[in-house]
Short mmCIF file of N, CA and C and ligand atoms in Angstrom, two decimals:
data_model
loop_
_atom_site.label_atom_id
_atom_site.label_comp_id
_atom_site.label_asym_id
_atom_site.label_seq_id
_atom_site.Cartn_x
_atom_site.Cartn_y
_atom_site.Cartn_z
N MET A 1 3.05 6.36 36.34
CA MET A 1 3.38 4.99 35.94
C MET A 1 4.03 5.12 34.56
N SER A 2 5.16 4.49 34.31
CA SER A 2 5.69 4.50 33.00
C SER A 2 5.00 3.51 32.13
N SER A 3 5.04 3.74 30.78
CA SER A 3 4.26 2.93 29.89
C SER A 3 5.19 2.57 28.70
N ALA A 4 5.44 1.31 28.46
CA ALA A 4 6.33 0.83 27.31
C ALA A 4 5.72 1.34 25.98
N LEU A 5 4.42 1.19 25.95
CA LEU A 5 3.67 1.54 24.66
C LEU A 5 3.95 3.04 24.30
N PHE A 6 4.06 3.89 25.26
CA PHE A 6 4.18 5.32 25.05
C PHE A 6 5.55 5.86 25.27
N SER A 7 6.55 4.90 25.24
CA SER A 7 7.97 5.31 25.35
C SER A 7 8.66 5.36 24.01
N PRO A 8 9.58 6.19 23.80
CA PRO A 8 10.25 6.21 22.58
C PRO A 8 10.96 4.97 22.15
N LEU A 9 11.13 4.67 20.86
CA LEU A 9 11.85 3.47 20.38
C LEU A 9 12.76 3.86 19.28
N PRO A 10 14.06 3.74 19.60
CA PRO A 10 15.04 3.99 18.50
C PRO A 10 15.02 2.81 17.52
N LEU A 11 14.98 3.14 16.26
CA LEU A 11 14.85 2.08 15.18
C LEU A 11 15.66 2.45 13.94
N ALA A 12 16.72 1.74 13.66
CA ALA A 12 17.49 2.00 12.50
C ALA A 12 17.85 3.39 12.24
N GLY A 13 18.18 4.14 13.30
CA GLY A 13 18.61 5.48 13.17
C GLY A 13 17.40 6.47 13.23
N VAL A 14 16.28 6.03 13.46
CA VAL A 14 15.10 6.93 13.56
C VAL A 14 14.58 6.65 14.90
N GLU A 15 14.18 7.82 15.55
CA GLU A 15 13.54 7.66 16.90
C GLU A 15 11.96 7.81 16.81
N LEU A 16 11.34 6.65 17.08
CA LEU A 16 9.78 6.78 17.02
C LEU A 16 9.39 7.31 18.40
N PRO A 17 8.46 8.14 18.42
CA PRO A 17 7.94 8.83 19.76
C PRO A 17 7.18 7.83 20.62
N ASN A 18 6.64 6.74 19.98
CA ASN A 18 6.01 5.64 20.75
C ASN A 18 5.97 4.43 19.97
N ARG A 19 5.33 3.33 20.55
CA ARG A 19 5.32 2.04 19.73
C ARG A 19 4.14 1.71 19.06
N LEU A 20 3.24 2.74 18.77
CA LEU A 20 2.05 2.45 18.10
C LEU A 20 2.45 2.51 16.57
N VAL A 21 2.11 1.46 15.87
CA VAL A 21 2.46 1.28 14.45
C VAL A 21 1.16 0.90 13.64
N VAL A 22 0.95 1.69 12.63
CA VAL A 22 -0.23 1.36 11.76
C VAL A 22 0.26 0.44 10.62
N ALA A 23 -0.46 -0.66 10.59
CA ALA A 23 -0.04 -1.73 9.61
C ALA A 23 -0.35 -1.25 8.12
N PRO A 24 0.39 -1.75 7.17
CA PRO A 24 0.00 -1.42 5.78
C PRO A 24 -1.42 -1.81 5.48
N MET A 25 -2.14 -0.89 4.75
CA MET A 25 -3.47 -1.28 4.43
C MET A 25 -3.74 -0.86 2.89
N CYS A 26 -3.86 -1.82 2.06
CA CYS A 26 -4.19 -1.55 0.64
C CYS A 26 -5.52 -0.72 0.58
N GLN A 27 -5.51 0.33 -0.30
CA GLN A 27 -6.62 1.16 -0.41
C GLN A 27 -7.36 0.96 -1.86
N TYR A 28 -6.59 0.28 -2.74
CA TYR A 28 -7.11 0.07 -4.07
C TYR A 28 -7.65 1.30 -4.75
N SER A 29 -6.96 2.49 -4.50
CA SER A 29 -7.39 3.77 -5.00
C SER A 29 -6.35 4.53 -5.72
N ALA A 30 -5.38 3.81 -6.30
CA ALA A 30 -4.34 4.41 -7.07
C ALA A 30 -4.70 4.40 -8.63
N ASP A 31 -4.02 5.29 -9.37
CA ASP A 31 -4.28 5.44 -10.74
C ASP A 31 -3.01 4.90 -11.46
N ASP A 32 -3.03 3.75 -12.04
CA ASP A 32 -1.86 3.14 -12.62
C ASP A 32 -0.65 3.18 -11.66
N GLY A 33 -0.93 2.81 -10.35
CA GLY A 33 0.20 2.88 -9.42
C GLY A 33 0.46 4.18 -8.68
N ALA A 34 -0.16 5.14 -9.22
CA ALA A 34 0.09 6.50 -8.73
C ALA A 34 -0.82 6.88 -7.52
N ALA A 35 -0.28 7.14 -6.38
CA ALA A 35 -1.04 7.60 -5.17
C ALA A 35 -1.90 8.79 -5.61
N SER A 36 -3.21 8.80 -5.02
CA SER A 36 -4.20 9.77 -5.38
C SER A 36 -4.53 10.78 -4.22
N ASP A 37 -5.51 11.56 -4.51
CA ASP A 37 -5.97 12.40 -3.47
C ASP A 37 -6.49 11.64 -2.19
N TRP A 38 -7.15 10.50 -2.50
CA TRP A 38 -7.54 9.57 -1.38
C TRP A 38 -6.35 9.30 -0.50
N HIS A 39 -5.18 9.04 -1.09
CA HIS A 39 -4.00 8.78 -0.25
C HIS A 39 -3.60 10.02 0.56
N MET A 40 -3.74 11.17 0.02
CA MET A 40 -3.41 12.37 0.72
C MET A 40 -4.33 12.39 2.08
N MET A 41 -5.65 12.13 1.88
CA MET A 41 -6.48 12.13 3.02
C MET A 41 -6.20 11.04 4.04
N HIS A 42 -5.98 9.74 3.50
CA HIS A 42 -5.86 8.57 4.21
C HIS A 42 -4.55 8.62 4.99
N LEU A 43 -3.38 8.93 4.31
CA LEU A 43 -2.16 8.99 5.01
C LEU A 43 -1.96 10.30 5.83
N GLY A 44 -2.63 11.37 5.35
CA GLY A 44 -2.52 12.63 6.10
C GLY A 44 -3.21 12.46 7.43
N MET A 45 -4.37 11.80 7.42
CA MET A 45 -5.10 11.44 8.69
C MET A 45 -4.27 10.57 9.62
N LEU A 46 -3.70 9.54 9.08
CA LEU A 46 -2.76 8.69 9.92
C LEU A 46 -1.62 9.37 10.46
N ALA A 47 -1.14 10.35 9.67
CA ALA A 47 0.11 10.98 10.04
C ALA A 47 -0.18 11.85 11.35
N ASN A 48 -1.41 12.20 11.61
CA ASN A 48 -1.84 12.98 12.73
C ASN A 48 -2.69 12.09 13.78
N SER A 49 -2.53 10.70 13.61
CA SER A 49 -3.36 9.89 14.52
C SER A 49 -2.72 9.75 15.87
N GLY A 50 -1.44 10.09 16.00
CA GLY A 50 -0.79 9.87 17.25
C GLY A 50 0.13 8.63 17.21
N ALA A 51 -0.02 7.84 16.14
CA ALA A 51 0.85 6.58 15.97
C ALA A 51 2.28 7.11 15.72
N GLY A 52 3.26 6.33 16.20
CA GLY A 52 4.64 6.71 16.05
C GLY A 52 5.14 6.36 14.54
N LEU A 53 4.51 5.40 13.98
CA LEU A 53 5.01 4.88 12.80
C LEU A 53 3.74 4.53 11.81
N VAL A 54 3.73 4.94 10.68
CA VAL A 54 2.74 4.47 9.68
C VAL A 54 3.40 3.83 8.49
N ILE A 55 2.97 2.63 8.24
CA ILE A 55 3.53 1.84 7.14
C ILE A 55 2.61 2.02 5.90
N VAL A 56 3.13 2.61 4.82
CA VAL A 56 2.31 2.77 3.59
C VAL A 56 1.97 1.40 3.04
N GLU A 57 0.74 1.32 2.55
CA GLU A 57 0.16 0.05 1.97
C GLU A 57 1.17 -0.72 0.98
N ALA A 58 0.94 -1.89 0.75
CA ALA A 58 1.76 -2.67 -0.15
C ALA A 58 2.02 -1.83 -1.46
N THR A 59 3.26 -1.62 -1.72
CA THR A 59 3.63 -0.75 -2.78
C THR A 59 4.45 -1.54 -3.78
N HIS A 60 4.01 -1.68 -4.93
CA HIS A 60 4.50 -2.76 -5.90
C HIS A 60 5.69 -2.28 -6.69
N VAL A 61 6.53 -3.24 -6.88
CA VAL A 61 7.85 -2.85 -7.57
C VAL A 61 7.83 -3.02 -9.03
N GLU A 62 6.72 -3.62 -9.53
CA GLU A 62 6.53 -3.55 -11.01
C GLU A 62 5.07 -3.65 -11.23
N ARG A 63 4.63 -3.19 -12.54
CA ARG A 63 3.22 -3.01 -12.81
C ARG A 63 2.46 -4.46 -12.73
N HIS A 64 3.17 -5.47 -13.14
CA HIS A 64 2.45 -6.85 -13.09
C HIS A 64 2.66 -7.42 -11.68
N GLY A 65 3.29 -6.71 -10.75
CA GLY A 65 3.29 -7.18 -9.40
C GLY A 65 2.21 -6.60 -8.57
N ARG A 66 1.32 -5.87 -9.16
CA ARG A 66 0.21 -5.28 -8.36
C ARG A 66 -0.82 -6.41 -8.19
N ILE A 67 -1.57 -6.28 -7.05
CA ILE A 67 -2.73 -7.15 -6.83
C ILE A 67 -3.86 -6.73 -7.82
N THR A 68 -4.22 -5.41 -7.77
CA THR A 68 -5.29 -4.97 -8.64
C THR A 68 -4.83 -3.78 -9.39
N HIS A 69 -5.74 -3.30 -10.28
CA HIS A 69 -5.56 -2.11 -11.07
C HIS A 69 -5.41 -0.85 -10.12
N GLY A 70 -5.94 -1.07 -8.87
CA GLY A 70 -5.96 0.14 -7.98
C GLY A 70 -4.76 0.20 -6.98
N CYS A 71 -3.89 -0.72 -7.12
CA CYS A 71 -2.76 -0.83 -6.09
C CYS A 71 -1.68 0.18 -6.38
N VAL A 72 -1.10 0.63 -5.30
CA VAL A 72 -0.07 1.67 -5.43
C VAL A 72 1.28 0.99 -5.89
N GLY A 73 2.05 1.67 -6.70
CA GLY A 73 3.36 1.15 -7.15
C GLY A 73 4.41 2.16 -7.03
N LEU A 74 5.58 1.72 -7.39
CA LEU A 74 6.78 2.53 -7.40
C LEU A 74 7.60 2.07 -8.68
N TYR A 75 6.82 1.97 -9.80
CA TYR A 75 7.54 1.41 -10.98
C TYR A 75 7.62 2.38 -12.08
N SER A 76 7.31 3.66 -11.86
CA SER A 76 7.41 4.68 -12.89
C SER A 76 7.77 6.03 -12.25
N ASP A 77 8.29 6.87 -13.03
CA ASP A 77 8.58 8.30 -12.50
C ASP A 77 7.32 8.97 -11.94
N ASN A 78 6.21 8.73 -12.56
CA ASN A 78 4.93 9.31 -12.21
C ASN A 78 4.50 8.81 -10.90
N ASN A 79 4.72 7.46 -10.64
CA ASN A 79 4.37 6.82 -9.31
C ASN A 79 5.29 7.51 -8.22
N GLU A 80 6.53 7.73 -8.50
CA GLU A 80 7.47 8.21 -7.55
C GLU A 80 7.01 9.61 -7.15
N LEU A 81 6.74 10.42 -8.20
CA LEU A 81 6.28 11.77 -8.01
C LEU A 81 4.99 11.90 -7.08
N ALA A 82 4.04 11.08 -7.45
CA ALA A 82 2.78 10.97 -6.71
C ALA A 82 2.87 10.62 -5.30
N LEU A 83 3.58 9.50 -4.96
CA LEU A 83 3.77 9.09 -3.60
C LEU A 83 4.71 10.07 -2.90
N GLY A 84 5.74 10.61 -3.58
CA GLY A 84 6.54 11.64 -2.92
C GLY A 84 5.79 12.80 -2.49
N HIS A 85 4.90 13.29 -3.39
CA HIS A 85 4.03 14.38 -2.98
C HIS A 85 3.31 14.20 -1.77
N VAL A 86 2.56 13.00 -1.70
CA VAL A 86 1.74 12.65 -0.50
C VAL A 86 2.60 12.54 0.77
N ILE A 87 3.71 11.89 0.64
CA ILE A 87 4.54 11.57 1.94
C ILE A 87 5.12 12.99 2.36
N ALA A 88 5.58 13.86 1.40
CA ALA A 88 6.16 15.10 1.79
C ALA A 88 5.11 15.94 2.65
N ALA A 89 3.85 15.95 2.11
CA ALA A 89 2.79 16.71 2.72
C ALA A 89 2.61 16.06 4.13
N ALA A 90 2.44 14.79 4.17
CA ALA A 90 2.13 14.10 5.45
C ALA A 90 3.19 14.31 6.48
N LYS A 91 4.47 14.34 6.04
CA LYS A 91 5.59 14.64 6.95
C LYS A 91 5.71 16.09 7.42
N THR A 92 5.25 17.01 6.53
CA THR A 92 5.28 18.36 6.79
C THR A 92 4.15 18.65 7.82
N PHE A 93 3.03 18.20 7.61
CA PHE A 93 1.88 18.61 8.52
C PHE A 93 1.44 17.52 9.54
N GLY A 94 2.19 16.45 9.54
CA GLY A 94 1.86 15.40 10.58
C GLY A 94 3.04 15.04 11.44
N THR A 95 2.83 14.18 12.37
CA THR A 95 3.86 13.94 13.41
C THR A 95 4.50 12.53 13.22
N ALA A 96 3.73 11.52 12.57
CA ALA A 96 4.20 10.23 12.47
C ALA A 96 5.50 10.12 11.54
N LYS A 97 6.18 9.10 11.76
CA LYS A 97 7.36 8.57 10.93
C LYS A 97 6.61 7.70 9.83
N PHE A 98 7.31 7.56 8.76
CA PHE A 98 6.67 6.71 7.64
C PHE A 98 7.68 5.60 7.14
N GLY A 99 7.00 4.50 7.04
CA GLY A 99 7.81 3.39 6.31
C GLY A 99 6.88 2.94 5.17
N VAL A 100 7.44 1.98 4.32
CA VAL A 100 6.65 1.50 3.17
C VAL A 100 6.88 0.03 3.13
N GLN A 101 5.75 -0.70 2.66
CA GLN A 101 5.84 -2.10 2.42
C GLN A 101 6.09 -2.24 0.95
N LEU A 102 7.26 -2.58 0.54
CA LEU A 102 7.52 -2.91 -0.78
C LEU A 102 6.99 -4.38 -1.13
N ALA A 103 6.34 -4.55 -2.24
CA ALA A 103 5.58 -5.80 -2.49
C ALA A 103 5.62 -6.25 -3.92
N HIS A 104 5.37 -7.46 -4.06
CA HIS A 104 5.13 -8.10 -5.43
C HIS A 104 3.97 -9.09 -5.18
N ALA A 105 2.87 -9.00 -5.82
CA ALA A 105 1.68 -9.80 -5.46
C ALA A 105 1.85 -11.30 -5.97
N GLY A 106 2.80 -11.53 -6.90
CA GLY A 106 3.00 -12.92 -7.29
C GLY A 106 1.67 -13.57 -7.85
N ARG A 107 1.29 -14.64 -7.20
CA ARG A 107 0.15 -15.40 -7.71
C ARG A 107 -1.16 -14.72 -7.32
N LYS A 108 -1.15 -13.66 -6.44
CA LYS A 108 -2.28 -12.92 -6.10
C LYS A 108 -2.60 -11.82 -7.09
N ALA A 109 -1.69 -11.54 -8.06
CA ALA A 109 -1.78 -10.43 -8.92
C ALA A 109 -3.00 -10.67 -9.90
N SER A 110 -3.22 -9.51 -10.67
CA SER A 110 -4.32 -9.69 -11.72
C SER A 110 -5.66 -9.92 -11.13
N SER A 111 -6.03 -9.32 -10.03
CA SER A 111 -7.29 -9.57 -9.35
C SER A 111 -8.12 -8.32 -9.46
N GLN A 112 -9.40 -8.51 -9.09
CA GLN A 112 -10.36 -7.40 -8.95
C GLN A 112 -10.24 -6.74 -7.67
N ARG A 113 -10.49 -5.47 -7.57
CA ARG A 113 -10.58 -4.81 -6.21
C ARG A 113 -11.66 -5.55 -5.41
N PRO A 114 -11.55 -5.54 -4.10
CA PRO A 114 -12.49 -6.28 -3.26
C PRO A 114 -13.96 -6.06 -3.55
N TRP A 115 -14.24 -4.75 -3.82
CA TRP A 115 -15.66 -4.37 -3.99
C TRP A 115 -16.06 -4.63 -5.45
N GLU A 116 -15.14 -5.23 -6.19
CA GLU A 116 -15.57 -5.60 -7.65
C GLU A 116 -15.75 -7.16 -7.68
N GLY A 117 -15.47 -7.75 -6.54
CA GLY A 117 -15.56 -9.22 -6.50
C GLY A 117 -14.35 -9.94 -5.83
N GLY A 118 -13.16 -9.31 -6.09
CA GLY A 118 -11.94 -9.78 -5.45
C GLY A 118 -11.41 -11.05 -5.95
N THR A 119 -12.08 -11.62 -7.04
CA THR A 119 -11.44 -12.82 -7.74
C THR A 119 -10.57 -12.34 -8.94
N TYR A 120 -10.26 -13.24 -9.85
CA TYR A 120 -9.38 -12.93 -10.87
C TYR A 120 -10.00 -11.95 -11.91
N LEU A 121 -9.13 -11.15 -12.65
CA LEU A 121 -9.65 -10.21 -13.69
C LEU A 121 -10.21 -11.06 -14.83
N ARG A 122 -11.35 -10.66 -15.28
CA ARG A 122 -11.93 -11.25 -16.58
C ARG A 122 -11.29 -10.69 -17.72
N PRO A 123 -11.48 -11.36 -18.90
CA PRO A 123 -10.83 -10.92 -20.22
C PRO A 123 -11.13 -9.43 -20.49
N ASN A 124 -12.18 -8.93 -20.14
CA ASN A 124 -12.62 -7.57 -20.45
C ASN A 124 -12.14 -6.63 -19.40
N GLU A 125 -11.33 -6.99 -18.39
CA GLU A 125 -10.84 -6.24 -17.35
C GLU A 125 -9.39 -5.92 -17.32
N ASP A 126 -8.78 -6.04 -18.55
CA ASP A 126 -7.45 -5.75 -18.64
C ASP A 126 -6.46 -6.72 -17.80
N PRO A 127 -6.64 -8.02 -17.85
CA PRO A 127 -5.86 -8.88 -16.97
C PRO A 127 -4.50 -9.02 -17.51
N TRP A 128 -3.58 -9.59 -16.73
CA TRP A 128 -2.24 -9.87 -17.13
C TRP A 128 -1.77 -11.20 -16.56
N GLN A 129 -0.65 -11.73 -17.28
CA GLN A 129 -0.12 -13.02 -16.92
C GLN A 129 0.66 -12.80 -15.57
N THR A 130 0.30 -13.52 -14.55
CA THR A 130 0.98 -13.40 -13.23
C THR A 130 2.37 -14.02 -13.25
N ILE A 131 3.26 -13.43 -12.40
CA ILE A 131 4.62 -14.10 -12.39
C ILE A 131 4.79 -14.39 -10.92
N ALA A 132 5.29 -15.64 -10.59
CA ALA A 132 5.40 -15.93 -9.09
C ALA A 132 6.44 -17.07 -9.06
N PRO A 133 7.01 -17.28 -7.81
CA PRO A 133 7.90 -18.34 -7.60
C PRO A 133 7.27 -19.70 -7.62
N SER A 134 5.93 -19.76 -7.51
CA SER A 134 5.25 -20.98 -7.53
C SER A 134 4.25 -21.09 -8.63
N ALA A 135 4.04 -22.27 -9.26
CA ALA A 135 3.10 -22.34 -10.30
C ALA A 135 1.70 -22.77 -9.82
N LEU A 136 1.64 -22.96 -8.43
CA LEU A 136 0.26 -23.31 -7.91
C LEU A 136 -0.65 -22.13 -8.03
N PRO A 137 -1.82 -22.34 -8.58
CA PRO A 137 -2.71 -21.25 -8.63
C PRO A 137 -3.20 -20.72 -7.19
N PHE A 138 -3.38 -19.37 -7.18
CA PHE A 138 -3.84 -18.79 -5.86
C PHE A 138 -5.31 -19.18 -5.59
N GLY A 139 -6.08 -19.21 -6.70
CA GLY A 139 -7.53 -19.60 -6.49
C GLY A 139 -8.08 -20.08 -7.85
N GLU A 140 -9.32 -20.35 -7.83
CA GLU A 140 -9.91 -20.79 -9.05
C GLU A 140 -9.92 -19.77 -10.08
N GLY A 141 -9.44 -20.05 -11.35
CA GLY A 141 -9.39 -19.03 -12.39
C GLY A 141 -8.07 -18.27 -12.41
C1 LIG B 201 -8.12 -2.63 4.70
C2 LIG B 201 -6.96 -3.59 4.96
C3 LIG B 201 -5.81 -3.47 4.05
C4 LIG B 201 -4.77 -4.24 4.21
N1 LIG B 201 -3.59 -4.15 3.43
C5 LIG B 201 -2.53 -4.86 3.70
C6 LIG B 201 -1.26 -4.62 3.02
O1 LIG B 201 -1.18 -3.72 2.09
N2 LIG B 201 -0.24 -5.31 3.31
C7 LIG B 201 -0.25 -6.28 4.32
O2 LIG B 201 0.82 -6.94 4.53
N3 LIG B 201 -1.36 -6.52 5.03
C8 LIG B 201 -2.50 -5.86 4.66
N4 LIG B 201 -3.53 -6.02 5.47
C9 LIG B 201 -3.40 -6.99 6.68
C10 LIG B 201 -3.12 -6.17 7.89
O3 LIG B 201 -1.89 -5.49 7.81
C11 LIG B 201 -3.06 -7.09 9.21
O4 LIG B 201 -2.07 -8.03 8.94
C12 LIG B 201 -4.35 -7.78 9.34
O5 LIG B 201 -5.29 -6.89 9.43
C13 LIG B 201 -4.25 -8.74 10.61
O6 LIG B 201 -3.92 -7.90 11.64
P1 LIG B 201 -4.86 -7.96 12.93
O7 LIG B 201 -4.93 -9.42 13.36
O8 LIG B 201 -4.23 -7.07 13.87
O9 LIG B 201 -6.18 -7.37 12.44
C14 LIG B 201 -4.75 -5.25 5.31
C15 LIG B 201 -5.83 -5.25 6.18
C16 LIG B 201 -6.91 -4.44 5.96
C17 LIG B 201 -8.01 -4.51 6.98
#
């Protein structure tokens, strides 16, 4: 019996081996935007999960566009080097194709990591002024 899920999908010049796609999942484990050893494990594992396509977590286009201090970015040469290193290894040793979710957190920026409370950064937590298309607050504080 043929299966749509496990049949190839041509997409923008890339052929995915199947239609299983891993959604982007923030890990809050970067160092000033730079992907870490955690990402090597996380994305390396997903590269060999059998999924046809893995989307890298929300990757922020500027430092103040991050949700938290642990979010991945692509706003410095160091960020580019760190993520490039992880993706090169994942592609060398894994089977999945990779995409990336470019992001700007807007009103959601300057927040604590979920396990730190997940609300706004306090004055002693190196907060920053958020930049967004709307002036409506995301939440209290
Ligand atoms: C740990 C975790 C991290 C997530 N990070 C992101 C993210 O970086 N970008 C995004 O758009 N959605 C993110 N999401 C939301 C998921 O991509 C997805 O939209 C959500 O889990 C709802 O899908 P579901 O109904 O299939 O569970 C995250 C979800 C989880 C559980």
